Every structure is written in C-alpha cells, then in structure tokens.
CSV table of C-alpha atoms in Angstrom, one decimal:
chain,number,residue,atom,x,y,z
A,171,UNK,CA,46.9,39.6,-11.7
A,172,UNK,CA,46.1,40.0,-7.9
A,173,UNK,CA,48.7,42.2,-6.0
A,174,UNK,CA,50.2,41.2,-2.8
A,175,UNK,CA,51.1,43.5,0.3
A,176,UNK,CA,53.6,42.5,2.8
A,177,UNK,CA,55.3,44.1,5.7
A,178,UNK,CA,58.9,45.0,4.7
A,179,UNK,CA,60.6,43.4,7.7
A,180,UNK,CA,59.9,41.3,10.9
A,181,UNK,CA,62.1,39.7,13.8
A,182,UNK,CA,61.3,36.4,15.4
A,183,UNK,CA,63.1,34.9,18.3
A,184,UNK,CA,64.8,31.5,17.6
A,185,UNK,CA,62.6,28.6,18.4
A,186,UNK,CA,59.4,30.6,18.4
A,187,UNK,CA,56.8,30.4,15.6
A,188,UNK,CA,57.3,33.0,13.0
A,189,UNK,CA,54.0,34.3,11.4
A,190,UNK,CA,54.3,36.2,8.2
A,191,UNK,CA,51.1,38.1,6.9
A,192,UNK,CA,50.1,38.8,3.3
A,193,UNK,CA,47.4,40.8,1.9
A,194,UNK,CA,45.8,39.8,-1.3
A,195,UNK,CA,42.6,41.6,-1.4
A,196,UNK,CA,41.9,41.5,-5.1
A,197,UNK,CA,42.6,37.8,-5.4
A,198,UNK,CA,40.2,36.0,-7.8
A,199,UNK,CA,38.6,32.5,-7.3
A,200,UNK,CA,41.0,30.7,-9.7
A,201,UNK,CA,44.2,32.2,-8.1
A,202,UNK,CA,46.6,30.2,-5.7
A,203,UNK,CA,48.6,31.8,-3.0
A,204,UNK,CA,52.3,30.8,-3.2
A,205,UNK,CA,55.2,31.6,-0.7
A,206,UNK,CA,58.8,31.5,-1.6
A,207,UNK,CA,61.9,32.5,0.3
A,208,UNK,CA,65.3,33.7,-0.7
A,209,UNK,CA,68.3,33.1,1.3
A,210,UNK,CA,71.3,35.7,0.6
A,211,UNK,CA,71.4,35.9,-3.2
A,212,UNK,CA,70.4,32.4,-3.9
A,213,UNK,CA,67.6,31.5,-6.3
A,214,UNK,CA,64.1,31.7,-4.5
A,215,UNK,CA,63.0,28.6,-2.9
A,216,UNK,CA,59.5,27.2,-2.9
A,217,UNK,CA,57.9,26.7,0.5
A,218,UNK,CA,54.1,26.1,0.1
A,219,UNK,CA,51.0,27.0,-1.8
A,220,UNK,CA,47.3,26.9,-1.3
A,221,UNK,CA,43.9,27.7,-2.9
A,222,UNK,CA,41.2,27.7,-0.3
A,223,UNK,CA,42.2,25.3,2.6
A,224,UNK,CA,44.8,25.6,5.0
A,225,UNK,CA,47.9,23.6,4.0
A,226,UNK,CA,50.8,22.1,5.9
A,227,UNK,CA,54.2,20.5,4.8
A,228,UNK,CA,57.4,19.8,6.3
A,229,UNK,CA,58.7,23.4,6.1
A,230,UNK,CA,55.6,25.6,7.1
A,231,UNK,CA,51.9,25.9,7.3
A,232,UNK,CA,49.8,28.2,5.4
A,233,UNK,CA,46.6,29.7,6.7
A,234,UNK,CA,44.2,31.4,4.2
A,235,UNK,CA,41.4,33.4,5.5
A,236,UNK,CA,37.8,32.4,4.6
A,237,UNK,CA,37.3,35.3,2.3
A,238,UNK,CA,40.8,34.6,0.8
A,239,UNK,CA,41.9,38.3,1.0
A,240,UNK,CA,44.8,37.4,3.1
A,241,UNK,CA,46.9,34.6,4.3
A,242,UNK,CA,49.7,33.8,6.9
A,243,UNK,CA,52.9,31.7,6.6
A,244,UNK,CA,53.7,30.0,9.8
A,245,UNK,CA,57.2,28.7,10.4
A,246,UNK,CA,56.5,26.6,13.6
A,247,UNK,CA,59.9,26.5,15.2
A,248,UNK,CA,62.1,29.2,13.6
A,249,UNK,CA,65.8,28.6,13.4
A,250,UNK,CA,68.7,30.9,12.4
A,251,UNK,CA,68.7,29.3,8.9
A,252,UNK,CA,65.1,30.7,8.4
A,253,UNK,CA,66.5,34.2,8.1
A,254,UNK,CA,65.6,35.1,4.6
A,255,UNK,CA,63.2,37.3,2.5
A,256,UNK,CA,59.9,35.8,2.2
A,257,UNK,CA,57.7,36.5,-1.0
A,258,UNK,CA,53.9,35.9,-1.2
A,259,UNK,CA,52.6,35.9,-4.6
A,260,UNK,CA,49.3,34.7,-6.4
A,261,UNK,CA,49.1,32.5,-9.5
A,262,UNK,CA,46.1,31.7,-11.6
A,263,UNK,CA,44.7,28.3,-11.8
A,264,UNK,CA,44.7,28.0,-15.6
A,265,UNK,CA,48.1,29.4,-16.0
A,266,UNK,CA,46.8,31.7,-18.7
A,267,UNK,CA,48.6,34.7,-17.5
A,268,UNK,CA,52.0,33.9,-16.3
A,269,UNK,CA,53.3,37.3,-15.5
A,270,UNK,CA,54.1,36.5,-12.0
A,271,UNK,CA,55.5,39.4,-9.9
A,272,UNK,CA,57.2,38.9,-6.6
A,273,UNK,CA,57.2,42.4,-5.0
A,274,UNK,CA,59.7,43.3,-2.4
A,275,UNK,CA,58.7,40.6,0.2
A,276,UNK,CA,59.3,40.5,4.0
A,277,UNK,CA,62.8,40.4,5.5
A,278,UNK,CA,62.6,37.9,8.3
A,279,UNK,CA,65.5,38.0,10.8
A,280,UNK,CA,65.7,35.2,13.4
A,281,UNK,CA,67.3,36.5,16.6
A,282,UNK,CA,69.2,34.0,18.7
B,275,UNK,CA,68.5,15.8,-11.3
B,276,UNK,CA,70.2,19.1,-11.7
B,277,UNK,CA,66.9,21.2,-11.8
B,278,UNK,CA,67.4,24.4,-13.5
B,279,UNK,CA,70.9,25.3,-14.6
B,280,UNK,CA,72.2,28.8,-15.5
B,281,UNK,CA,75.4,29.7,-17.2
B,282,UNK,CA,77.5,31.5,-16.6
B,283,UNK,CA,77.5,32.2,-13.0
B,284,UNK,CA,79.3,35.6,-13.3
B,285,UNK,CA,80.0,37.9,-16.2
B,286,UNK,CA,81.5,41.4,-16.6
B,287,UNK,CA,80.6,43.2,-19.9
B,288,UNK,CA,81.6,46.5,-21.3
B,289,UNK,CA,78.8,48.9,-22.3
B,290,UNK,CA,77.7,48.0,-25.9
B,291,UNK,CA,78.9,44.3,-25.7
B,292,UNK,CA,76.4,41.5,-26.3
B,293,UNK,CA,76.0,38.2,-24.6
B,294,UNK,CA,73.6,35.3,-24.1
B,295,UNK,CA,72.6,33.9,-20.7
B,296,UNK,CA,71.8,30.2,-20.9
B,297,UNK,CA,69.2,28.3,-19.0
B,298,UNK,CA,68.2,24.6,-19.0
B,299,UNK,CA,65.9,22.4,-17.0
B,300,UNK,CA,65.7,18.7,-16.8
B,301,UNK,CA,62.3,18.4,-15.1
B,302,UNK,CA,60.2,18.4,-18.4
B,303,UNK,CA,58.5,21.6,-17.5
B,304,UNK,CA,56.4,23.6,-20.1
B,305,UNK,CA,56.9,27.1,-18.8
B,306,UNK,CA,60.1,28.9,-18.3
B,307,UNK,CA,60.9,32.4,-17.1
B,308,UNK,CA,63.5,35.0,-17.0
B,309,UNK,CA,63.7,37.5,-13.9
B,310,UNK,CA,66.0,40.2,-12.8
B,311,UNK,CA,66.8,41.3,-9.3
B,312,UNK,CA,68.3,44.5,-8.3
B,313,UNK,CA,69.7,45.4,-4.9
B,314,UNK,CA,66.9,45.9,-2.2
B,315,UNK,CA,64.2,44.9,-4.9
B,316,UNK,CA,62.0,42.0,-5.5
B,317,UNK,CA,62.3,39.9,-8.7
B,318,UNK,CA,60.9,41.5,-11.9
B,319,UNK,CA,59.8,39.4,-14.8
B,320,UNK,CA,61.7,40.1,-18.0
B,321,UNK,CA,60.2,37.4,-20.3
B,322,UNK,CA,58.5,34.2,-20.0
B,323,UNK,CA,57.6,31.1,-22.3
B,324,UNK,CA,54.4,29.4,-21.5
B,325,UNK,CA,55.2,26.5,-23.8
B,326,UNK,CA,57.8,25.4,-26.3
B,327,UNK,CA,57.7,27.8,-29.3
B,328,UNK,CA,55.9,30.8,-27.5
B,329,UNK,CA,57.4,33.6,-25.6
B,330,UNK,CA,55.9,36.7,-24.1
B,331,UNK,CA,56.9,40.0,-22.5
B,332,UNK,CA,57.0,40.5,-18.9
B,333,UNK,CA,57.4,43.6,-16.7
B,334,UNK,CA,60.8,44.9,-18.0
B,335,UNK,CA,61.5,43.4,-21.5
B,336,UNK,CA,63.3,46.5,-22.9
B,337,UNK,CA,66.8,45.8,-24.0
B,338,UNK,CA,66.4,42.0,-24.0
B,339,UNK,CA,65.4,39.1,-26.4
B,340,UNK,CA,64.7,35.5,-25.7
B,341,UNK,CA,64.7,32.2,-27.4
B,342,UNK,CA,62.9,29.2,-26.5
B,343,UNK,CA,65.2,26.8,-28.1
B,344,UNK,CA,63.4,23.6,-27.2
B,345,UNK,CA,61.4,22.3,-24.2
B,346,UNK,CA,64.6,22.3,-22.1
B,347,UNK,CA,66.3,25.5,-23.0
B,348,UNK,CA,65.4,29.1,-22.7
B,349,UNK,CA,68.0,31.8,-23.4
B,350,UNK,CA,68.2,35.6,-22.7
B,351,UNK,CA,70.1,37.8,-25.0
B,352,UNK,CA,71.5,41.3,-24.3
B,353,UNK,CA,72.3,42.8,-27.7
B,354,UNK,CA,73.9,46.0,-26.5
B,355,UNK,CA,74.5,46.0,-22.8
B,356,UNK,CA,74.0,49.0,-20.7
B,357,UNK,CA,75.0,49.8,-17.0
B,358,UNK,CA,71.4,49.7,-16.2
B,359,UNK,CA,71.3,46.1,-16.9
B,360,UNK,CA,73.7,45.3,-14.1
B,361,UNK,CA,71.8,42.8,-12.0
B,362,UNK,CA,71.4,39.2,-10.9
B,363,UNK,CA,69.4,37.2,-13.5
B,364,UNK,CA,67.3,34.2,-12.4
B,365,UNK,CA,65.8,31.5,-14.7
B,366,UNK,CA,62.8,29.5,-13.4
B,367,UNK,CA,60.6,26.6,-14.8
B,368,UNK,CA,57.4,25.1,-13.9
B,369,UNK,CA,54.5,23.1,-15.2
B,370,UNK,CA,51.9,25.3,-16.6
B,371,UNK,CA,49.0,26.2,-14.2
B,372,UNK,CA,48.3,27.5,-10.8
B,373,UNK,CA,49.1,24.2,-8.9
B,374,UNK,CA,52.7,24.1,-9.9
B,375,UNK,CA,55.5,25.8,-8.2
B,376,UNK,CA,58.5,27.6,-10.0
B,377,UNK,CA,61.8,26.1,-9.7
B,378,UNK,CA,64.6,28.7,-9.7
B,379,UNK,CA,68.3,28.4,-10.8
B,380,UNK,CA,71.1,30.0,-8.8
B,381,UNK,CA,71.3,33.0,-10.8
B,382,UNK,CA,73.9,34.8,-13.2
B,383,UNK,CA,75.5,38.0,-11.7
B,384,UNK,CA,76.1,40.5,-14.5
B,385,UNK,CA,78.0,43.5,-14.3
B,386,UNK,CA,78.0,46.1,-17.1
B,387,UNK,CA,80.9,48.6,-16.9
C-alpha cells in the first residue's frame, strides 16, 4: 500500500480557506486518495475521495496533482467546528488489499 | 439507519479477563474492520473482513481474535486482556473496493488495569 505523509499540525484563521497537504509519492494507478477527519475522540468521519480528477462536495474540495503524488484538501471557509485531526489515506481500486492504515494525520486548529 | 453500532461504549477489565467487543452495521456492506487508537497516535488496523466468512490480520493482530458472524456483525475478542490493550477501539464498514468510503462507529473505550 502507498504510504502518506502529512504535516503534524496546522493553524487557520476562522473564515479563511484551510489547505491541508498530503504526500503520497508511491501511489499506484489503481489507488484512490481518501480524506477523513476525527473530532475529539469520535469515530473518523469521511470527507471526500478522488482518483485522478479534482473533486468537490458540500464539505470540501480535493485537488490531486497531475502526477498523483500529492493532494490538497481545501476547506473553503473554515469554522471552529472544523478543528479536528485530518487523515489522508490511499485505497486500492479493486479492494484486494484492505490493510488501510491511517497514520497520525494533521491536527488542524481553527483560530477565532 | 443506525450505521455502525458498537457495544459497549466503555469497559474496564482486569488483567487476564476476557471480553468481546460487538459491532453491527445496517448498510449491507461487505467489508468490516477493527482499529485501535492510542493517545497521540493514528488508527492501527487490527483485523479486517473483506466479505462474510473471511478474515485477515492487520497491522497489530496479536492478542486478538475476530469472528465475522454474518454479513452484519463483526466481533473482536480479547482472550486474556493486558494493560497494553488499553485503547479506544473503532469498528468500520464499507463496500469492497476503492470507490467506497469507510463508515465508523463511535468507539469502545477499554481500560485494562
């Protein structure tokens, strides 16, 4: 499985866009990029995923570089409720190897 | 829809005791997972089940056993609890394959004294 690298922590001012980077330089062609977040000690919450193209939903946007070796999660207008740990993971298309590992993520703090 | 339900929410065990953590999903998902999370760390995969009747080891399987009872239920058993197994345990489910997100339960907080 491809490994991911994220900065351990980031701050963002409330109302601004939060841009969270993820490096997945060993990603293979059949692997999706997923983003989850975990608020306090709750179960992780799914945010968005993509394969090649940029994606947007009601929560966030996902920008994947053309070579697919890195991606950025964008929270367009961060609120205090977005303070959480954000995890970037990769998952194979076929689901053959489901040993999904989450790493330590990025702790995002939204500052009032 | 309840999603993924875990029981119990909290548990305290003494060293050497056994217990089973229960997980059930009502989304008709094929795959189910057990993770543990220790303070300051990410989630580590204990076991997973890609489909009913199959299970496979994850990153940290030692000291645990699992049973995929049916498509809905996936239990995690600690035969002889140790203090090192103090953790928060999360169950998750998904459809098989890369295009399907994992859905997580709210966790079981286990303390072994």
